[in-house]
PDB file of C-alpha atoms in Angstrom:
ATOM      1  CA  UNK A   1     -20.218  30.302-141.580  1.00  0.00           C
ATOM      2  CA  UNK A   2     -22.935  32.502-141.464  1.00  0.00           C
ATOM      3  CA  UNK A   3     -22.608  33.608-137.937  1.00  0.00           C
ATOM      4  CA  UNK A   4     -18.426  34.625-138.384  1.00  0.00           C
ATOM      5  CA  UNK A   5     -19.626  36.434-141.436  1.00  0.00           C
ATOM      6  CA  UNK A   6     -22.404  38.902-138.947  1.00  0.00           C
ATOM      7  CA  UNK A   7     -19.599  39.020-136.756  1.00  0.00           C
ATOM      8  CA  UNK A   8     -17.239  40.206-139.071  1.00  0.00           C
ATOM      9  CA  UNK A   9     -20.202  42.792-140.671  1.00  0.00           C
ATOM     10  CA  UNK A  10     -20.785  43.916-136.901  1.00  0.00           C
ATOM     11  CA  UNK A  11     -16.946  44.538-136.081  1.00  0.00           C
ATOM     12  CA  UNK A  12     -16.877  46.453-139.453  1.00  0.00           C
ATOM     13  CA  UNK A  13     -19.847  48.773-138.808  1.00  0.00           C
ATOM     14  CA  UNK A  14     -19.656  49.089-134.944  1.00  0.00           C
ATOM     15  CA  UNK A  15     -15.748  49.685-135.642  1.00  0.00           C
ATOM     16  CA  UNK A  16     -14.850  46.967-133.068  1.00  0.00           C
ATOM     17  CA  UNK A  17     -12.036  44.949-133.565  1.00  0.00           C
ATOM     18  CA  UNK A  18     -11.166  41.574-132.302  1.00  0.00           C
ATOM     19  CA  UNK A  19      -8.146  40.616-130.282  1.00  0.00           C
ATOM     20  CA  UNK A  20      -7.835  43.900-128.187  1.00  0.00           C
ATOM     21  CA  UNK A  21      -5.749  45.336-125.729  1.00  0.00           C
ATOM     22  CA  UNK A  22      -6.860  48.341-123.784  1.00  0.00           C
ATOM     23  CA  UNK A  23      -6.417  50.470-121.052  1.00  0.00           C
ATOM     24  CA  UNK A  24      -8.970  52.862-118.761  1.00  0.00           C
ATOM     25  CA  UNK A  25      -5.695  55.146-118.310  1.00  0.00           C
ATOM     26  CA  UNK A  26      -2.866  55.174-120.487  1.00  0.00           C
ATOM     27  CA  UNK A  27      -1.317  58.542-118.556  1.00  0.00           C
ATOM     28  CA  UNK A  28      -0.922  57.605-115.214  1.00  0.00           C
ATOM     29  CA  UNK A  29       0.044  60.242-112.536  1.00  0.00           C
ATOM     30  CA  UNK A  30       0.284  59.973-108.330  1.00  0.00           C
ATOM     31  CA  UNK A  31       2.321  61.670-105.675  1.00  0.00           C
ATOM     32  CA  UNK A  32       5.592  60.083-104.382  1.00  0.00           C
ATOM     33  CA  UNK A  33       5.319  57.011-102.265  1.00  0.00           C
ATOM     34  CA  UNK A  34       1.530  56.641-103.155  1.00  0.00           C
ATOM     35  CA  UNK A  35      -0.064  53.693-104.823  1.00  0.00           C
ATOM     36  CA  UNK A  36      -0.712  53.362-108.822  1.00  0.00           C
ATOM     37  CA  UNK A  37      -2.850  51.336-110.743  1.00  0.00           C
ATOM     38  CA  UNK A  38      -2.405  50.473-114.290  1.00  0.00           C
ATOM     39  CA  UNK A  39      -4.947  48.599-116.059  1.00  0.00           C
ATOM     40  CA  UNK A  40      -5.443  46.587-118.504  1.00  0.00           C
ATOM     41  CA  UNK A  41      -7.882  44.557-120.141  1.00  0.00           C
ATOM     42  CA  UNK A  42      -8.127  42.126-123.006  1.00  0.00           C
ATOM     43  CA  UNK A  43     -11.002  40.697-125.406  1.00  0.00           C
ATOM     44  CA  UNK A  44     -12.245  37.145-125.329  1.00  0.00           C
ATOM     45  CA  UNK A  45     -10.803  36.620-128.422  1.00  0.00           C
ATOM     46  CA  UNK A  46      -7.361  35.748-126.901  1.00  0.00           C
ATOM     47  CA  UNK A  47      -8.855  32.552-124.981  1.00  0.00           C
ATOM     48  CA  UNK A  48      -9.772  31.356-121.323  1.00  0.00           C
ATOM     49  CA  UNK A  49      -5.787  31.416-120.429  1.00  0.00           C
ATOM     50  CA  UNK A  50      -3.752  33.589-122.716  1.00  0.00           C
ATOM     51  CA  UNK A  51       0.144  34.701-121.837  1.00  0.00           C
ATOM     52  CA  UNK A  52       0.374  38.046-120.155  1.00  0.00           C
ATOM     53  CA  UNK A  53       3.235  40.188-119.427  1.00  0.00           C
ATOM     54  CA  UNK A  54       4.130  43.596-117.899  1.00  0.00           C
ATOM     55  CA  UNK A  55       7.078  45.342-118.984  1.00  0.00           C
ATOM     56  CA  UNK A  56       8.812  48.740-118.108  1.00  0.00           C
ATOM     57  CA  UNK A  57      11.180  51.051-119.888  1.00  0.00           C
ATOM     58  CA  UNK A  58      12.504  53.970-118.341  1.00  0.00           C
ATOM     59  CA  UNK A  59      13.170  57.539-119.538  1.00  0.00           C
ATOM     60  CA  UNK A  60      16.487  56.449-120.116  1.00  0.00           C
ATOM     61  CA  UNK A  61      15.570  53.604-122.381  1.00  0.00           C
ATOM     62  CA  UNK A  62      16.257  50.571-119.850  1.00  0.00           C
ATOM     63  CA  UNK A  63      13.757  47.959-119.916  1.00  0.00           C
ATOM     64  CA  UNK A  64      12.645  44.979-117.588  1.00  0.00           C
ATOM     65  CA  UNK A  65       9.978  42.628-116.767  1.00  0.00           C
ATOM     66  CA  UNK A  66       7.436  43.724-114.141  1.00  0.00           C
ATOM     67  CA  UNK A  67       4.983  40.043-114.650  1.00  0.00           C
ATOM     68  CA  UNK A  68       6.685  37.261-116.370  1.00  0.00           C
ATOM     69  CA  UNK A  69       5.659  33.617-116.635  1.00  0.00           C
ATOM     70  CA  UNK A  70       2.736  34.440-114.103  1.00  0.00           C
ATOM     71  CA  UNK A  71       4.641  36.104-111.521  1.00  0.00           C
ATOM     72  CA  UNK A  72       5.606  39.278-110.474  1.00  0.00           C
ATOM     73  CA  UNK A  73       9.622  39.473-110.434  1.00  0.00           C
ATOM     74  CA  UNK A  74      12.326  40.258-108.037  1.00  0.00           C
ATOM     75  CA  UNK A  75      12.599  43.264-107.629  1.00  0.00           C
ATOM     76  CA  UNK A  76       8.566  44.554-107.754  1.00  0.00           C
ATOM     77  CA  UNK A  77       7.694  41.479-105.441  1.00  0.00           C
ATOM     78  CA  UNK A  78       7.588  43.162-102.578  1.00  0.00           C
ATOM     79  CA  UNK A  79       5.093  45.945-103.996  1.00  0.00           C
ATOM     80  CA  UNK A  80       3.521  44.936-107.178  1.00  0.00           C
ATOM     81  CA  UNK A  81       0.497  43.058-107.531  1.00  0.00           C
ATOM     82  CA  UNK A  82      -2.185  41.884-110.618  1.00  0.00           C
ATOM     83  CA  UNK A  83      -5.510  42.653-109.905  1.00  0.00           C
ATOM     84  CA  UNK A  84      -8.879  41.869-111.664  1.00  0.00           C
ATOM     85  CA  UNK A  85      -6.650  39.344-113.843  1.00  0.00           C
ATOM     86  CA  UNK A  86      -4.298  41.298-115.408  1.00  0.00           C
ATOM     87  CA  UNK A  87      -4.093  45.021-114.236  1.00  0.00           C
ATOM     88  CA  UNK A  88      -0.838  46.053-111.951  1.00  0.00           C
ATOM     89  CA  UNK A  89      -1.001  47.866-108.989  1.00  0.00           C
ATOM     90  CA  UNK A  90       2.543  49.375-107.570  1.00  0.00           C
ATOM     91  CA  UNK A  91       2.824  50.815-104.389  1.00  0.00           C
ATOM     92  CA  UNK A  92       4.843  53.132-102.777  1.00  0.00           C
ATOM     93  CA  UNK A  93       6.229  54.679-105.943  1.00  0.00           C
ATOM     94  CA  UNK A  94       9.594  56.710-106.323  1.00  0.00           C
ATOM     95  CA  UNK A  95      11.108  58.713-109.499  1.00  0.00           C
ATOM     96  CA  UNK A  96      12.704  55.755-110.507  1.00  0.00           C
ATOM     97  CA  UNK A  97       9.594  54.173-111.316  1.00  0.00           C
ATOM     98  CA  UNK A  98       8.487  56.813-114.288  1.00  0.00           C
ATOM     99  CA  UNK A  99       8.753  55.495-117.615  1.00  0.00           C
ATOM    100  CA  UNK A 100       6.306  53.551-119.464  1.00  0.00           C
ATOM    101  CA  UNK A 101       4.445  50.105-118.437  1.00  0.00           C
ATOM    102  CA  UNK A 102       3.158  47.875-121.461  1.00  0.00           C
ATOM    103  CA  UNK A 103       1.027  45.461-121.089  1.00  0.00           C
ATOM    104  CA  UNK A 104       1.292  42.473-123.586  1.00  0.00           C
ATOM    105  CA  UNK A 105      -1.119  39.718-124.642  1.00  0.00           C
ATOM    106  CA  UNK A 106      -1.045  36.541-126.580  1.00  0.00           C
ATOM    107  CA  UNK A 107      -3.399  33.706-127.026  1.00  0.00           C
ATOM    108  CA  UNK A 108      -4.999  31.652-130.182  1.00  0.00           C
ATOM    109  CA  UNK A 109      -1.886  32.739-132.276  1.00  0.00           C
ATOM    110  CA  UNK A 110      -2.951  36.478-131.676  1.00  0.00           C
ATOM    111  CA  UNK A 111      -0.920  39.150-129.848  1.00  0.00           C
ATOM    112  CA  UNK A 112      -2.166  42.719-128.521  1.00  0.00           C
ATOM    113  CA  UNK A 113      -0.824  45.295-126.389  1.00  0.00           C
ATOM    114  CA  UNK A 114      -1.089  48.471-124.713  1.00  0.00           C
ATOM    115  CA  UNK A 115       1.157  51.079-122.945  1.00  0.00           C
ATOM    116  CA  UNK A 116       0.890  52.622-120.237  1.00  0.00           C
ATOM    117  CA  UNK A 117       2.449  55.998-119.112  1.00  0.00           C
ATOM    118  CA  UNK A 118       3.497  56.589-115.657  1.00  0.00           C
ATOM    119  CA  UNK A 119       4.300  59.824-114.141  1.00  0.00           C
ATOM    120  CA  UNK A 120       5.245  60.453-109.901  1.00  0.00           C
ATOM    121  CA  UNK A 121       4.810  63.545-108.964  1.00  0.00           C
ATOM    122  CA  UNK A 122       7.467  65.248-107.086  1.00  0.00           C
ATOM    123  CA  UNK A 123       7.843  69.280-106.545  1.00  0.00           C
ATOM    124  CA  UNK A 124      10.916  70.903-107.440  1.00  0.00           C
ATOM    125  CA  UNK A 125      13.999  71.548-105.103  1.00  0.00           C
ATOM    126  CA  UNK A 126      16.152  74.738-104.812  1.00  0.00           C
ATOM    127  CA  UNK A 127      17.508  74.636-108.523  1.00  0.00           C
ATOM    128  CA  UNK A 128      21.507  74.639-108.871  1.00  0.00           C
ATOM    129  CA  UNK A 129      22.824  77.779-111.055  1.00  0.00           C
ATOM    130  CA  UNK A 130      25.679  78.711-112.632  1.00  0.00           C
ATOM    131  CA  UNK A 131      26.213  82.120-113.297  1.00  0.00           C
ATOM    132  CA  UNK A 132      29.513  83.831-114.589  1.00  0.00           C
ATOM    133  CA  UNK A 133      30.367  86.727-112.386  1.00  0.00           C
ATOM    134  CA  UNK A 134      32.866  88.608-115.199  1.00  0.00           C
ATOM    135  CA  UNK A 135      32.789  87.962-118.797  1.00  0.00           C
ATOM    136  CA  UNK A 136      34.476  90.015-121.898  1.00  0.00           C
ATOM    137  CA  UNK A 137      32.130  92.098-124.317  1.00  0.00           C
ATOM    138  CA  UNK A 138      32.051  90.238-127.012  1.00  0.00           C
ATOM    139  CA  UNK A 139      32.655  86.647-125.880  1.00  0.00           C
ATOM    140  CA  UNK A 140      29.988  84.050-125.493  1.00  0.00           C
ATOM    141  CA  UNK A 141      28.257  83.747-121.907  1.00  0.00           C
ATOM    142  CA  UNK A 142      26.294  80.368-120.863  1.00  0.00           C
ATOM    143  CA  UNK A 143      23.990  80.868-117.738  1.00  0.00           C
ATOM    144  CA  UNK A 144      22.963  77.224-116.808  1.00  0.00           C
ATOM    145  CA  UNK A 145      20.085  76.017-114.351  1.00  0.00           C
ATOM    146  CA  UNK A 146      19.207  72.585-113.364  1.00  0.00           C
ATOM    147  CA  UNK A 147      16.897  70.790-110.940  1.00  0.00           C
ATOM    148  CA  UNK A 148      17.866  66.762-110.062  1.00  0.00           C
ATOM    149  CA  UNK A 149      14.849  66.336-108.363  1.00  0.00           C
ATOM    150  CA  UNK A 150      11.419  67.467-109.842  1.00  0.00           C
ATOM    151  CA  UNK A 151       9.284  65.540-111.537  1.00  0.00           C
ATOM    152  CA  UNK A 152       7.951  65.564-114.182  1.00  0.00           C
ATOM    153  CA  UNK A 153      11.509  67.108-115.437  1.00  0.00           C
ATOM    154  CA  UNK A 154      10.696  71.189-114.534  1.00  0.00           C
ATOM    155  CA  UNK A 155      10.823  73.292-117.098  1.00  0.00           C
ATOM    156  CA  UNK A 156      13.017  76.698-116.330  1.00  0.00           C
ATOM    157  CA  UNK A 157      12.273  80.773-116.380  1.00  0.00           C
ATOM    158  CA  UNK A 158      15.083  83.053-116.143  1.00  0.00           C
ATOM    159  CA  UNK A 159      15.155  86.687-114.694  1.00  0.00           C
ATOM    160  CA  UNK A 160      17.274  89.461-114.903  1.00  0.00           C
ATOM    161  CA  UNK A 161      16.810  92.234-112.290  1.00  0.00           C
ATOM    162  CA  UNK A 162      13.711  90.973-111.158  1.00  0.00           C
ATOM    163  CA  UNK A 163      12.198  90.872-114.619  1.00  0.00           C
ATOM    164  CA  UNK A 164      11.149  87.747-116.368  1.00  0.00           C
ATOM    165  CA  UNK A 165      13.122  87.204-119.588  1.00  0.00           C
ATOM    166  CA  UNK A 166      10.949  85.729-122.495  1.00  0.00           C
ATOM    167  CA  UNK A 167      11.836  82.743-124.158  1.00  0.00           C
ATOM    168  CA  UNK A 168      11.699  84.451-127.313  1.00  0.00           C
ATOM    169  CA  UNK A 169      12.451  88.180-127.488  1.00  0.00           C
ATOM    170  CA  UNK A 170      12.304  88.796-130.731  1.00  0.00           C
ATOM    171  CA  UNK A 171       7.925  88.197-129.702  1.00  0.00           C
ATOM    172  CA  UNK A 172       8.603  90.906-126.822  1.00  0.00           C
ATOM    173  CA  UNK A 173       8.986  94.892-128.000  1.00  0.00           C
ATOM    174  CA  UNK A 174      10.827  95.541-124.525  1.00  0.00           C
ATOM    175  CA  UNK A 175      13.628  92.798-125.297  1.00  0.00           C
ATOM    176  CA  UNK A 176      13.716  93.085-129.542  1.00  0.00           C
ATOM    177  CA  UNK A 177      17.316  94.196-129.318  1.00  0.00           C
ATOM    178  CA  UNK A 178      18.162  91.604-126.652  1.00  0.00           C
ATOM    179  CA  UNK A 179      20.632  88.929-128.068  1.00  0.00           C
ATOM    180  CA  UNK A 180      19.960  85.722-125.623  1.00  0.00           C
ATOM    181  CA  UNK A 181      18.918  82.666-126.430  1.00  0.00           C
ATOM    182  CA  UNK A 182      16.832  81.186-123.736  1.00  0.00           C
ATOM    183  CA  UNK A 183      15.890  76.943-123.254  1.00  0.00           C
ATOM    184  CA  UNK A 184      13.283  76.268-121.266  1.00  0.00           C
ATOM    185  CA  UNK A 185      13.647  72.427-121.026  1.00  0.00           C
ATOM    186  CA  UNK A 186      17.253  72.537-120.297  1.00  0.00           C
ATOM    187  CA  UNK A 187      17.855  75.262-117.921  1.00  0.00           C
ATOM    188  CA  UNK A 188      20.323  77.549-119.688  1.00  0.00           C
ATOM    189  CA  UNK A 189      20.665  81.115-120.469  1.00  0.00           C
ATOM    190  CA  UNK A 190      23.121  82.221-123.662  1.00  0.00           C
ATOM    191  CA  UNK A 191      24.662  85.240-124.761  1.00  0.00           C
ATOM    192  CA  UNK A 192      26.143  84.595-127.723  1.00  0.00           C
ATOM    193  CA  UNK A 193      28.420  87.738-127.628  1.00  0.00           C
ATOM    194  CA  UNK A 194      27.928  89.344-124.354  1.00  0.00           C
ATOM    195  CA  UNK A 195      27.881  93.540-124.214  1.00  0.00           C
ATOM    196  CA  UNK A 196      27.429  95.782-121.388  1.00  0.00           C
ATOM    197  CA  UNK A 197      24.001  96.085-121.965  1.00  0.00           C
ATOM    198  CA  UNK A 198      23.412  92.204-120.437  1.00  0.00           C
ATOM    199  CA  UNK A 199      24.805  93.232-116.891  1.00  0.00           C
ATOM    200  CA  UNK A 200      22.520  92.527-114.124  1.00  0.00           C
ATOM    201  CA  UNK A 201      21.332  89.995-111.275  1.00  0.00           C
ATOM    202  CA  UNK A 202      20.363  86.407-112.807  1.00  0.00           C
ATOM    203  CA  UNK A 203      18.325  83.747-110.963  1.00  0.00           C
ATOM    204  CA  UNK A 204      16.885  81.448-112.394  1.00  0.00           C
ATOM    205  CA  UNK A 205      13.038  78.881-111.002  1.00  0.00           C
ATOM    206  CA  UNK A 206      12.166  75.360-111.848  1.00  0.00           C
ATOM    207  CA  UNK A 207       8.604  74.505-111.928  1.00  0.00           C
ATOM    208  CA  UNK A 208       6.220  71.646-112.481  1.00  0.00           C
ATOM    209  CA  UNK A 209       3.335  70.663-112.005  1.00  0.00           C
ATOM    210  CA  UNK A 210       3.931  69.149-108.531  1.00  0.00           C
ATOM    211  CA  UNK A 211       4.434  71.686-106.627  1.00  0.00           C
ATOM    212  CA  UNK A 212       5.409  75.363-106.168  1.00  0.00           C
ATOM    213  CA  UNK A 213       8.255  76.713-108.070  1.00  0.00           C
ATOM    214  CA  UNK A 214      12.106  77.100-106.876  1.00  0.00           C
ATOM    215  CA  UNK A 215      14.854  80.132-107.589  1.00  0.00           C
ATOM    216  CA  UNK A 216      18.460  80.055-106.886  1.00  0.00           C
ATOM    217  CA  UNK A 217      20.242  82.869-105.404  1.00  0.00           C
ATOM    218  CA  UNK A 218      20.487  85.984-107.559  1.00  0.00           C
ATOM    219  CA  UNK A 219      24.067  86.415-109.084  1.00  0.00           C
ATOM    220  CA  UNK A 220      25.551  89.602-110.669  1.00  0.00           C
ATOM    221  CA  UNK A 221      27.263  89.292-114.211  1.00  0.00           C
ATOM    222  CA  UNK A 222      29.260  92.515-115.246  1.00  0.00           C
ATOM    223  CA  UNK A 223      30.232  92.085-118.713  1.00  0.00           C
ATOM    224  CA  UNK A 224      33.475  94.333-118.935  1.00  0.00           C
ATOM    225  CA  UNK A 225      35.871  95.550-122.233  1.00  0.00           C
ATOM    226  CA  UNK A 226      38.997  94.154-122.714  1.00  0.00           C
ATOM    227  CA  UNK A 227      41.782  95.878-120.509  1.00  0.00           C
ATOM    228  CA  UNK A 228      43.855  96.571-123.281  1.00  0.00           C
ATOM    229  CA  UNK A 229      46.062  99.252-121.107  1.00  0.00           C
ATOM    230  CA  UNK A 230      46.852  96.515-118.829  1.00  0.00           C
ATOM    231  CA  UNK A 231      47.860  94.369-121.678  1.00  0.00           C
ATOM    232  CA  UNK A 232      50.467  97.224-123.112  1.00  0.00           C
ATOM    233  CA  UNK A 233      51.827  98.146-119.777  1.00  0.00           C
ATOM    234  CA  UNK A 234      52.898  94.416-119.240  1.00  0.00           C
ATOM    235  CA  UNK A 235      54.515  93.886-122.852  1.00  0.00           C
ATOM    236  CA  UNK A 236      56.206  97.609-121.608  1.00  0.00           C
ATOM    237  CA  UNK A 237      57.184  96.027-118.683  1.00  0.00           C
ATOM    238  CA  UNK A 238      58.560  92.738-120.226  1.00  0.00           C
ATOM    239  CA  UNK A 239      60.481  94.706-122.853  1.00  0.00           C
ATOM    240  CA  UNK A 240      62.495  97.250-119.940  1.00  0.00           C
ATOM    241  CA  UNK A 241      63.078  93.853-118.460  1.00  0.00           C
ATOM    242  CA  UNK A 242      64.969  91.953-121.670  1.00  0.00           C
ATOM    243  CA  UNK A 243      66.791  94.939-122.227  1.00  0.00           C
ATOM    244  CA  UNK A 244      68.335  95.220-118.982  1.00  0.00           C
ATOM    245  CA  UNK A 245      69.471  92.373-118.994  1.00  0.00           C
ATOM    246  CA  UNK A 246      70.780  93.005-122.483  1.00  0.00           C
ATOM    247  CA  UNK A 247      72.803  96.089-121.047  1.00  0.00           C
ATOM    248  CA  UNK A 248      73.905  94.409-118.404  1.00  0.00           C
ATOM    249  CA  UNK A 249      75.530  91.847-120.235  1.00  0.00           C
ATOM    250  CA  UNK A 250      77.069  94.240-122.460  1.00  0.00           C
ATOM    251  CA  UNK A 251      78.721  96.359-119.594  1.00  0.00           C
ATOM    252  CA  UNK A 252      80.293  93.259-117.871  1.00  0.00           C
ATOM    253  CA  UNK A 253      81.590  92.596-120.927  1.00  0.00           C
ATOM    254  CA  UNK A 254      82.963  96.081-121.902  1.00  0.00           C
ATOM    255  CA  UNK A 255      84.590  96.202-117.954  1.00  0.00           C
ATOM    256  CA  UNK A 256      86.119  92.457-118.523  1.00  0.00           C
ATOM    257  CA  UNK A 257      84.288  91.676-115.975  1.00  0.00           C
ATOM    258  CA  UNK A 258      82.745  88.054-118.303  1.00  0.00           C
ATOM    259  CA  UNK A 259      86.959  87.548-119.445  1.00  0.00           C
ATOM    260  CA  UNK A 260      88.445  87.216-115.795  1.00  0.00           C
ATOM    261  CA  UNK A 261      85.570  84.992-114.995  1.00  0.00           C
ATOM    262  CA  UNK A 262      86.124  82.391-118.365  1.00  0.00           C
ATOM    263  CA  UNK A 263      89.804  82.716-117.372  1.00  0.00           C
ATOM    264  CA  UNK A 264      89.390  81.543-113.841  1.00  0.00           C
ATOM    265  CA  UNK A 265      86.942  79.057-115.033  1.00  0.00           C
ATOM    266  CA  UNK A 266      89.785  77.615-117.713  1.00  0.00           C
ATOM    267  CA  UNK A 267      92.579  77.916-115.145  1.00  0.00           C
ATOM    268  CA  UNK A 268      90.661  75.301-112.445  1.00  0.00           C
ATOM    269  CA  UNK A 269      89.596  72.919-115.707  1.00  0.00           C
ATOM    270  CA  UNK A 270      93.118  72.670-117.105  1.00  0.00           C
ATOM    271  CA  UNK A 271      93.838  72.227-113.115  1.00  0.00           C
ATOM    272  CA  UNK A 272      91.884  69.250-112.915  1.00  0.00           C
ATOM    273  CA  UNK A 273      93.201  67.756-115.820  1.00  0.00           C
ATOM    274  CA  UNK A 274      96.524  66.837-114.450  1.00  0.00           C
ATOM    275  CA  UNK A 275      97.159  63.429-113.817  1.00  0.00           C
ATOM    276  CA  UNK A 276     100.227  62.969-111.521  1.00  0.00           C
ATOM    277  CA  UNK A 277     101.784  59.127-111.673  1.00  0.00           C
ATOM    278  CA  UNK A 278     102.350  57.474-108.201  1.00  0.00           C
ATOM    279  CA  UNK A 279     106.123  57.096-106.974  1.00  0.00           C
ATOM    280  CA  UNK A 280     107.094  53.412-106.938  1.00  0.00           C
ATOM    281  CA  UNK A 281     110.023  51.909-104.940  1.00  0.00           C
ATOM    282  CA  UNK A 282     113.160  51.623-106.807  1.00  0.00           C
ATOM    283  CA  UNK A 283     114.646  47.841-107.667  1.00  0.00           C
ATOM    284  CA  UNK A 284     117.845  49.153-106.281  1.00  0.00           C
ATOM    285  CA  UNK A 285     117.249  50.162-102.907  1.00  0.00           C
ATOM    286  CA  UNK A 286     114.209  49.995 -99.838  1.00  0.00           C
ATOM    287  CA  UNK A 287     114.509  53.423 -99.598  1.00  0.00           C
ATOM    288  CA  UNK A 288     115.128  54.755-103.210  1.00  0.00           C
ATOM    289  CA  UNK A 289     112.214  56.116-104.899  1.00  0.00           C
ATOM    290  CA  UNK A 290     111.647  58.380-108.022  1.00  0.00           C
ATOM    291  CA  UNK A 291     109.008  59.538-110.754  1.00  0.00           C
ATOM    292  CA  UNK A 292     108.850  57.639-113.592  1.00  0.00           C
ATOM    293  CA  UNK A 293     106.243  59.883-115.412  1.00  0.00           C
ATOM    294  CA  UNK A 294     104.011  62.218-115.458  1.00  0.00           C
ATOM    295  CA  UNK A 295     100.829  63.260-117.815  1.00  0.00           C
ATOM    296  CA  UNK A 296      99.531  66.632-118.472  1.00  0.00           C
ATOM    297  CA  UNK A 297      96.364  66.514-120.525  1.00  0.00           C
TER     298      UNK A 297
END
């Protein structure tokens, strides 16, 4: 009794605590088709034999054994293996493998755990931009830039005319009147109500921490005013048109040009409405025949 008491006194001043679960690296970060090692190691606490197991959940939330039941599963056996009893080496590692790897221990009616962040390293590509080439003064503009392949994620800059834009510039005296609103995580560019002042070329660069940065091609965006001549002329236009055909009418009408053609019309539908009985052969004769009647609708 004694000797759990001085261990309990030495955990309390030496601020050790039983049952642990730690790591030598919880952030974890190698090159593309390298090999990474994620430890792990446990206290004595936990027994001789205690249950380990590896999980992994992705960046999108997806999560899967890596070591279960004292074997590495399907689809890491052919590149996964524990080391110095419970640490996991992975090799040849691709983006799909960042996320984070936990490692979990039980024994003696104790549990611990640990996590595990992995990272593979990948340079950006040539980011894919979309930039408006003609928008209205006034109307919201949404310049948007996006890398698939980087990793980490990059993390944008936007220029205009060869000038980097800030991603606040309302910090920036050159750029306090500029009305943009700039994300650097997500790639995109906004102009909440566009004016002449925002033409220029865009481009945008990804960068991370894995290699150099990316731009896409320069675009031009002219923001232009309404063509409100353009507008009128067409309504003019539309107008001439309706009345034409409004005069038109009217003259055919005044000539009797529209009254010969509803007579002509009536004539061939009363026409067509005559039904004419078939002759039938008289009782009286072979040869005799005569209408009985006739219809006239």
């Amino acid at each position: 009794m004694n000797g759990f008491v001085s261990v309990l006194l030495f955990c309390a001043a030496t601020g050790v605590s039983g049952f642990s679960v730690t790591t030598q690296n919880n952030n974890v970060q190698v090159k593309e088709n390298q090999e990474a090692d994620l430890t792990c190691s446990y206290s004595a606490d936990f027994g001789t034999d205690p249950r380990l197991e590896w999980k992994f959940k992705d960046n999108k939330g997806s999560q899967t054994y890596v070591y279960y039941d004292k074997t590495i599963t399907d689809p890491y056996a052919s590149r996964a293996t524990l080391y110095s009893g419970s640490s996991l080496r992975i090799s040849k590692v691709t983006r799909a493998d960042n996320g984070t790897y936990k490692c979990e221990v039980s024994g003696n009616k104790q549990f611990g755990e640990v996590s595990v962040m992995l990272t593979v390293l990948v340079a950006p590509s040539v980011p894919i931009c979309n930039i408006p080439t003609s928008v209205t003064t006034g109307n919201p503009a949404t310049l948007v830039c996006h890398d698939p392949i980087g990793s980490p994620a990059p993390t944008y800059r936007w220029y205009k005319d060869n000038t980097l834009l800030p991603s606040d510039p309302s910090k920036n005296s050159n750029f306090r009147n500029a009305t943009y609103r700039l994300d650097e995580a997500k790639g995109t560019l906004e102009f909440v109500k566009a004016s002449p002042a925002d033409n220029g070329e865009y481009y945008c660069e990804a960068f991370n921490i894995a290699g150099p940065a990316q731009k896409c091609r320069a675009v031009r965006m002219e923001v232009r005013d309404l063509n409100t001549g353009g507008i009128v002329a067409g309504v003019i236009v539309a107008l001439l048109i309706v009345a034409l055909l409004i005069v038109g009418v009217w003259f055919a009408k005044k000539k009797g040009y529209l009254d010969s053609v509803t007579e002509r019309f009536s004539s061939k539908q009363k026409a067509s409405s005559v039904y004419q009985a078939p002759a039938y052969k008289d009782d009286e004769g072979d040869d005799g025949f005569r209408q009985k009647s006739s219809f006239v609708v």
